[in-house]
Coordinates of C-alpha atoms in Angstrom, one line a residue:
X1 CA 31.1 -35.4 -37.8
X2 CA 27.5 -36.3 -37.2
X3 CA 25.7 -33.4 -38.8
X4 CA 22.0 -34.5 -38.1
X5 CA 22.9 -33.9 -34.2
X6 CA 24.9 -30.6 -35.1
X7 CA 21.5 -29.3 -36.5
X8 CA 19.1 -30.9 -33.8
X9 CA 21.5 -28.9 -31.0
X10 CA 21.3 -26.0 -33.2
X11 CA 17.9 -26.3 -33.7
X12 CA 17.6 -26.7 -29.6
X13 CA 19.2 -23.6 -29.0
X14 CA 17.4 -21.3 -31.1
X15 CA 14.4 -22.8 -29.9
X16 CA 15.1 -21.6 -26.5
X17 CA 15.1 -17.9 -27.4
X18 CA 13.0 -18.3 -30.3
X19 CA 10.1 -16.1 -28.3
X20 CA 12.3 -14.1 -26.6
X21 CA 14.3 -12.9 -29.6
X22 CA 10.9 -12.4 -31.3
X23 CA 10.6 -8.6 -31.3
X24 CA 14.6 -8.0 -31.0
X25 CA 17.3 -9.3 -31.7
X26 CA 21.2 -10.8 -29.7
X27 CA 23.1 -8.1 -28.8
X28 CA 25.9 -8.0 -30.5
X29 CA 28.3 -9.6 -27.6
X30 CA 27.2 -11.7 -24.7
X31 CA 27.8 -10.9 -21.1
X32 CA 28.5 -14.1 -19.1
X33 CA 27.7 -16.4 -22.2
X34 CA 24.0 -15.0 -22.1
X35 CA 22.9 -12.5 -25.2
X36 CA 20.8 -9.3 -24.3
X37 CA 17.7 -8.2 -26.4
X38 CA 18.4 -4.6 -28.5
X39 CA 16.6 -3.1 -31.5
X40 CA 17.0 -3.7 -35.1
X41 CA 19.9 -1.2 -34.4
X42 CA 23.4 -3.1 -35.3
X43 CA 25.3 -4.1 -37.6
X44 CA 25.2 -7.4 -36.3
X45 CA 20.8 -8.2 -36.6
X46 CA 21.2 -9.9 -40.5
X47 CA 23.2 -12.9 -38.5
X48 CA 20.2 -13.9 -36.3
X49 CA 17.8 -13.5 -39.1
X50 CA 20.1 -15.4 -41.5
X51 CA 20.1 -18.2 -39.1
X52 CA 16.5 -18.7 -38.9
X53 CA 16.2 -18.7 -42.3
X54 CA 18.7 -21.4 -42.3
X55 CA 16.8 -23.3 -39.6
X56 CA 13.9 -22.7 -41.5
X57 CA 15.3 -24.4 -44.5
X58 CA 16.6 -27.5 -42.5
X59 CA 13.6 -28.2 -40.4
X60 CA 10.8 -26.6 -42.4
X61 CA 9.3 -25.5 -38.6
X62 CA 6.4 -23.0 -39.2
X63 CA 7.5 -20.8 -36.2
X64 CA 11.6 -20.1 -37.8
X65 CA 9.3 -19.0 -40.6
X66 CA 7.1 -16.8 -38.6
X67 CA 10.4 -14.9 -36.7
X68 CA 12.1 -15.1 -39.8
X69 CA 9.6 -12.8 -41.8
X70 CA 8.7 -10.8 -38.6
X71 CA 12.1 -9.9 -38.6
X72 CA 12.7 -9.5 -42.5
X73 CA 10.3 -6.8 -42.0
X74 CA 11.9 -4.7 -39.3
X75 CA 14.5 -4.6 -41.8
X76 CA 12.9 -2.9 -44.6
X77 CA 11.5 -0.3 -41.4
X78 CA 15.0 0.2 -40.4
X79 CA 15.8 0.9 -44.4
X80 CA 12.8 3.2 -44.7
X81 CA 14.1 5.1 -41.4
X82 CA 17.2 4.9 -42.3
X83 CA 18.4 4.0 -38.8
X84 CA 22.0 2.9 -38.2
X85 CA 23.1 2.6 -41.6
X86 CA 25.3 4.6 -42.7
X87 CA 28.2 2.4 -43.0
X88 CA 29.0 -0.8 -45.7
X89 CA 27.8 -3.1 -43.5
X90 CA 24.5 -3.5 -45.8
X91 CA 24.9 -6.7 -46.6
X92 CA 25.7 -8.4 -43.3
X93 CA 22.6 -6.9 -42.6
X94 CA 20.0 -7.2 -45.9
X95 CA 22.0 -10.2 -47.8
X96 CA 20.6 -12.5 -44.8
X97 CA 17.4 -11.1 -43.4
X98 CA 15.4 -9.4 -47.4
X99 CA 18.1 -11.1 -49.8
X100 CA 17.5 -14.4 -47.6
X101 CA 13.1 -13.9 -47.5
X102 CA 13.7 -13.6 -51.3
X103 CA 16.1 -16.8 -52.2
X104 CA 13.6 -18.7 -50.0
X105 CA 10.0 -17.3 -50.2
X106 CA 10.1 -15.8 -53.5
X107 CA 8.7 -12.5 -51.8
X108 CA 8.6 -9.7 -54.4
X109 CA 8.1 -7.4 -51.7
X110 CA 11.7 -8.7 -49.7
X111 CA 13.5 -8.8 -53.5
X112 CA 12.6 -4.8 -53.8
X113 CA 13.9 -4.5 -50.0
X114 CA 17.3 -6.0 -51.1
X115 CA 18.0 -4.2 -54.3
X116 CA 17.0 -0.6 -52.3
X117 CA 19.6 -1.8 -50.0
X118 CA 21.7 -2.1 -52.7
X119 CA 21.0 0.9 -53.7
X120 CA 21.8 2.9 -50.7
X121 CA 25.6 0.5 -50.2
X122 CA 26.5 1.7 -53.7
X123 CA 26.1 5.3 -52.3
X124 CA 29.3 4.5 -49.8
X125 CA 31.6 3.8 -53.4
X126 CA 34.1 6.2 -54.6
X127 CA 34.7 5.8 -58.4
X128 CA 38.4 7.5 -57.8
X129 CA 39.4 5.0 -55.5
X130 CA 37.4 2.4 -56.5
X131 CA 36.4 1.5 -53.1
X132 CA 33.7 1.4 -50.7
X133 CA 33.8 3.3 -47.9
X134 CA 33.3 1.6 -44.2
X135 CA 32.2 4.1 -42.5
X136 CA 32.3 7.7 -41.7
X137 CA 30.8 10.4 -43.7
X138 CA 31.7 9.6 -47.4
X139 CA 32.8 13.8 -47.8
X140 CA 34.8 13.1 -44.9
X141 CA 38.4 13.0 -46.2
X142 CA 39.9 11.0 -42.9
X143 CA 37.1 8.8 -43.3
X144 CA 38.5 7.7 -46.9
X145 CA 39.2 3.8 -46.2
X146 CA 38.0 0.2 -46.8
X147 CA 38.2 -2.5 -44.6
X148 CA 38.5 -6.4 -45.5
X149 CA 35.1 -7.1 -44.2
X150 CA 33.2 -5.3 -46.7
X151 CA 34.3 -8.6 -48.9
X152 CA 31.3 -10.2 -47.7
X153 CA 28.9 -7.3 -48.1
X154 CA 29.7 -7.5 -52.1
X155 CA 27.6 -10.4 -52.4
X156 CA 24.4 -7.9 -52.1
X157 CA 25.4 -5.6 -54.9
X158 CA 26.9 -9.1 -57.2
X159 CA 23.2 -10.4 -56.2
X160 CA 21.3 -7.0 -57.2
X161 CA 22.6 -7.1 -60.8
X162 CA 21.5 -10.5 -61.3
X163 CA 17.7 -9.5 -60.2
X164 CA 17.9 -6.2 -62.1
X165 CA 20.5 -7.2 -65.0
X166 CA 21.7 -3.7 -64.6
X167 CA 25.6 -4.3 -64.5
X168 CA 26.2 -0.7 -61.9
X169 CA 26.0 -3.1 -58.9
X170 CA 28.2 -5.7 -60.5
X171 CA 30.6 -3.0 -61.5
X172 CA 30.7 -1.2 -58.2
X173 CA 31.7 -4.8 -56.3
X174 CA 34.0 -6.1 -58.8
X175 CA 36.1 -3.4 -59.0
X176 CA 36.1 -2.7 -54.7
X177 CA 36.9 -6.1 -54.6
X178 CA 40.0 -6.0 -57.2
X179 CA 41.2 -2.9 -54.6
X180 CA 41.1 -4.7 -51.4
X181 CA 43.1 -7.9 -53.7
X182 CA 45.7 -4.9 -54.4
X183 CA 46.0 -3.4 -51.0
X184 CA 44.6 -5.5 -48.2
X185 CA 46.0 -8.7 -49.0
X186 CA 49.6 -8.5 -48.4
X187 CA 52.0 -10.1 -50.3
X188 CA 52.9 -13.3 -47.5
X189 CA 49.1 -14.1 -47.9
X190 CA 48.3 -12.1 -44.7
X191 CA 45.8 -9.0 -44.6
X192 CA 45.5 -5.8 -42.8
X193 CA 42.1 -4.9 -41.5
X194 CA 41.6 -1.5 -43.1
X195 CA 43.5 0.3 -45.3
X196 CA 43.6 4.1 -46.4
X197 CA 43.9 6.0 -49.6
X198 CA 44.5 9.4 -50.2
X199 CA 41.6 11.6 -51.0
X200 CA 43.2 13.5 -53.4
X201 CA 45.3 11.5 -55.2
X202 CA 43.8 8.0 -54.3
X203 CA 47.6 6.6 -54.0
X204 CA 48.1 4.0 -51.2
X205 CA 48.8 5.6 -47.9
X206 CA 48.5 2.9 -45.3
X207 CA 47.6 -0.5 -43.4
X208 CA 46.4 -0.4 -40.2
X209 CA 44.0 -2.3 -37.5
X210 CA 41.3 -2.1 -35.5
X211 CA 40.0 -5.1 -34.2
X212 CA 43.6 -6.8 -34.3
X213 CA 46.3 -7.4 -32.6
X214 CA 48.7 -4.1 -34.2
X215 CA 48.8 -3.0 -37.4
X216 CA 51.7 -5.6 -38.9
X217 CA 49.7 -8.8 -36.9
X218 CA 46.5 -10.6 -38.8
X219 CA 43.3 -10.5 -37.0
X220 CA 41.5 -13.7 -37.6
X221 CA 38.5 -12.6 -38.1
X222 CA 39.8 -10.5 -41.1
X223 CA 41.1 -13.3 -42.4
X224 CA 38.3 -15.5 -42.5
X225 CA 36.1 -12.7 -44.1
X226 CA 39.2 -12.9 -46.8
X227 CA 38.5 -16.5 -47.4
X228 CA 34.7 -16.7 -47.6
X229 CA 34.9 -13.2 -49.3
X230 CA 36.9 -13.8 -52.3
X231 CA 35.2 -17.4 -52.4
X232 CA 31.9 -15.5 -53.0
X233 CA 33.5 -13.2 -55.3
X234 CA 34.4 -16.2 -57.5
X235 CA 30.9 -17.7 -57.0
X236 CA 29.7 -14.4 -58.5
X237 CA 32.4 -13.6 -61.0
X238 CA 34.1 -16.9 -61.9
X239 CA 37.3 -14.9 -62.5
X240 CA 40.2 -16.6 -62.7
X241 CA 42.6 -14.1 -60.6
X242 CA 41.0 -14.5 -57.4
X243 CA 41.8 -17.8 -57.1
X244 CA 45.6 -17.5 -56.2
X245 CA 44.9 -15.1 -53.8
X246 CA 42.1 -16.6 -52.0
X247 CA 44.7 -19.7 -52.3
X248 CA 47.4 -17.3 -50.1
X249 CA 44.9 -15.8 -47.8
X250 CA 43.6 -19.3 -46.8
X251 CA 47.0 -21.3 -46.9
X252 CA 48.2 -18.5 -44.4
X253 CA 45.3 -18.7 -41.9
X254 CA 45.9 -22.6 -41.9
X255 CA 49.4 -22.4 -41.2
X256 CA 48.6 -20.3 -38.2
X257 CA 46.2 -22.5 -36.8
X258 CA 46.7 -24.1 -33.3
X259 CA 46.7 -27.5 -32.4
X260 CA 43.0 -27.7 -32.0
X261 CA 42.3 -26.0 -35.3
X262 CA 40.3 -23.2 -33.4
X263 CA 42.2 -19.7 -34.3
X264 CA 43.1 -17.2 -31.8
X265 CA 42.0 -13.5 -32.1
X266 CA 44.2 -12.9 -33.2
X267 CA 46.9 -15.2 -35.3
X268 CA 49.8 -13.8 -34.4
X269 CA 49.4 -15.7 -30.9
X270 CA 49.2 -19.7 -30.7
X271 CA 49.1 -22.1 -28.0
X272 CA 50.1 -20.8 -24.6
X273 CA 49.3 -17.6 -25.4
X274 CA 46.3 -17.6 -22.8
X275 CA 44.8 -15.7 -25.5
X276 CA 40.9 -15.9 -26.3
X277 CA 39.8 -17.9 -29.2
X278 CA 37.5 -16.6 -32.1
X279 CA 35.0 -19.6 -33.0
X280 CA 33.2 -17.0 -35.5
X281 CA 37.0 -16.6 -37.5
X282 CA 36.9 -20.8 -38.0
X283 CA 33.2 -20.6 -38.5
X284 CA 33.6 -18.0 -41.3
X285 CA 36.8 -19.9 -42.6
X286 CA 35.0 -23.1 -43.0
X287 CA 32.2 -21.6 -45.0
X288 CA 34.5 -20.3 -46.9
X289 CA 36.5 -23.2 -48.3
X290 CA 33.2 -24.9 -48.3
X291 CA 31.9 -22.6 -50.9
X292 CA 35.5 -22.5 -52.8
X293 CA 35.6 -26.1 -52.9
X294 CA 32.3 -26.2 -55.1
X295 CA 34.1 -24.7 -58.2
X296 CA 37.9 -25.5 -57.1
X297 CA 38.3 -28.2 -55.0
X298 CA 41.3 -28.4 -52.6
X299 CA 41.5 -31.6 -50.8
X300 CA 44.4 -30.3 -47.8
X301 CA 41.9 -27.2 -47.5
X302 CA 38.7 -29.7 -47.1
X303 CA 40.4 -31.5 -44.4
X304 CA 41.4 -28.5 -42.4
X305 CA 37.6 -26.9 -42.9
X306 CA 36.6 -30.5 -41.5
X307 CA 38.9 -30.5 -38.4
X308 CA 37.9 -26.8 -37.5
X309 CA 33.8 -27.6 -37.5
X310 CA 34.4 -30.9 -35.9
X311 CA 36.4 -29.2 -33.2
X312 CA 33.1 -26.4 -32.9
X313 CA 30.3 -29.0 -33.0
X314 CA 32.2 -31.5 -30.3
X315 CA 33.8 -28.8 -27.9

């Protein structure tokens, strides 16, 4: 794959809505292809803000700069508000907009911004359970569950305890993560996309999905947040028991790839289905096994991580 022309079109089309995008931010989906502007209100606006600090990196173009720390600002308004947050989606949202104008800028006014984002995620953890909460009131006892996407908002909390070198944030991740390894992750390598504990007794009560398919199908999305999850969680951690699950998770989304490499929404469904595709679930996966393969290499997954992002840059 030629990546120079992967990151000129890239660079193309963020140019386009560059001004646009200025003062908002995508919507979270797109109606005919086309994203709306909305507020600094979803759980969704760290993804736009992550990428121009990624174009910012590549190019080194003044103006991702400019949009990048306008927007790294509305961030730590929306923290300060409090608007739209309460949820575990913190670090989808402050690992790439404050986290991101921190690793880059050196910003000690974005680095304070992350860790009180931190902060406020380690709120949403229940010590009995040792879990983090997606969403809902944390007292509210039918509220009392974890979903596999909160995988990638550990990074934040694994982050905070580096910057601080107080081990709470470190402890708080690690241990959610072990929980979603015990539950979530089911034993043929597959995952469910939430799972519930009880509130009294924090024993296992059950698996079940909302963005996939049914509640015994993997959503590929889920799946791909496994991959790159427990890949970050071994970038942080360096323990030794995530890699054969993150080895299950990622042989099973491979094996239900299509012909094409580009996963269905869901993978119980392959070719002929007439199903839609999810380019973010290969996108995710690819990052993923491209992160894992920088402490344990995998040649069979490097090849498939190659087919799926030449398939997304050509088609």
């Amino acid at each position: 794959m030629n990546l120079d022309s992967a990151i000129a079109f890239a660079d193309k089309k963020a140019k386009e809505s560059l001004d646009y995008f200025y003062d908002g931010f995508p919507s979270e989906q797109s109606n005919n292809l086309v994203y709306s502007k909305i507020g600094n209100v979803s759980w969704t606006g760290g993804f736009y803000t992550g990428i121009l600090w990624l174009l910012y990196e590549l190019t080194g173009d003044e103006a991702y700069y400019k949009s990048a720390k306008h927007h790294s600002l509305s961030f730590e308004e929306r923290l300060n508000t409090k608007t739209e947050l309460d949820h575990h989606d913190l670090g989808f949202l402050f690992s790439l907009s404050s986290v991101a104008d921190y690793k880059v800028t050196g910003d000690e006014r974005a680095k304070a911004v992350g860790i009180k984002a931190a902060d406020y995620l380690l709120k949403r953890y229940h010590p009995g359970g040792r879990f983090i909460q997606a969403g809902g009131s944390v007292n509210d006892p039918d509220s009392y569950r974890f979903i596999i996407d909160c995988l990638l908002n550990l990074p934040l909390l694994f982050w905070a305890s580096e910057v601080t070198g107080d081990k709470k944030y470190y402890d708080a991740a690690y241990e959610h993560m072990k929980t979603a390894i015990k539950y979530i992750v089911r034993d043929d390598g597959s995952t469910y996309h939430t799972f519930f504990l009880d509130p009294k007794t924090n024993e296992p009560l059950r698996g079940e999905t909302h963005q996939g398919f049914s509640d015994d199908s993997c959503w590929a999305r889920g799946q791909a947040w496994g991959i790159y999850g427990l890949a970050l969680c071994y970038r942080y951690t360096h323990c030794d028991k995530i890699i054969p699950v993150y080895d299950k998770v990622t042989k099973y989304f491979i094996k239900y790839l299509p012909e094409d490499r580009i996963p269905y929404w869901d993978l119980c469904f392959g070719d002929g289905s007439g199903e839609p595709r999810d380019t973010s679930a290969a996108a995710i996966a690819v990052c993923g096994i491209m992160e894992m393969n920088k402490y344990v290499y995998n040649s069979e997954y490097d090849m498939e991580a190659e087919k799926m992002l030449n398939n997304l840059s050509e088609n």
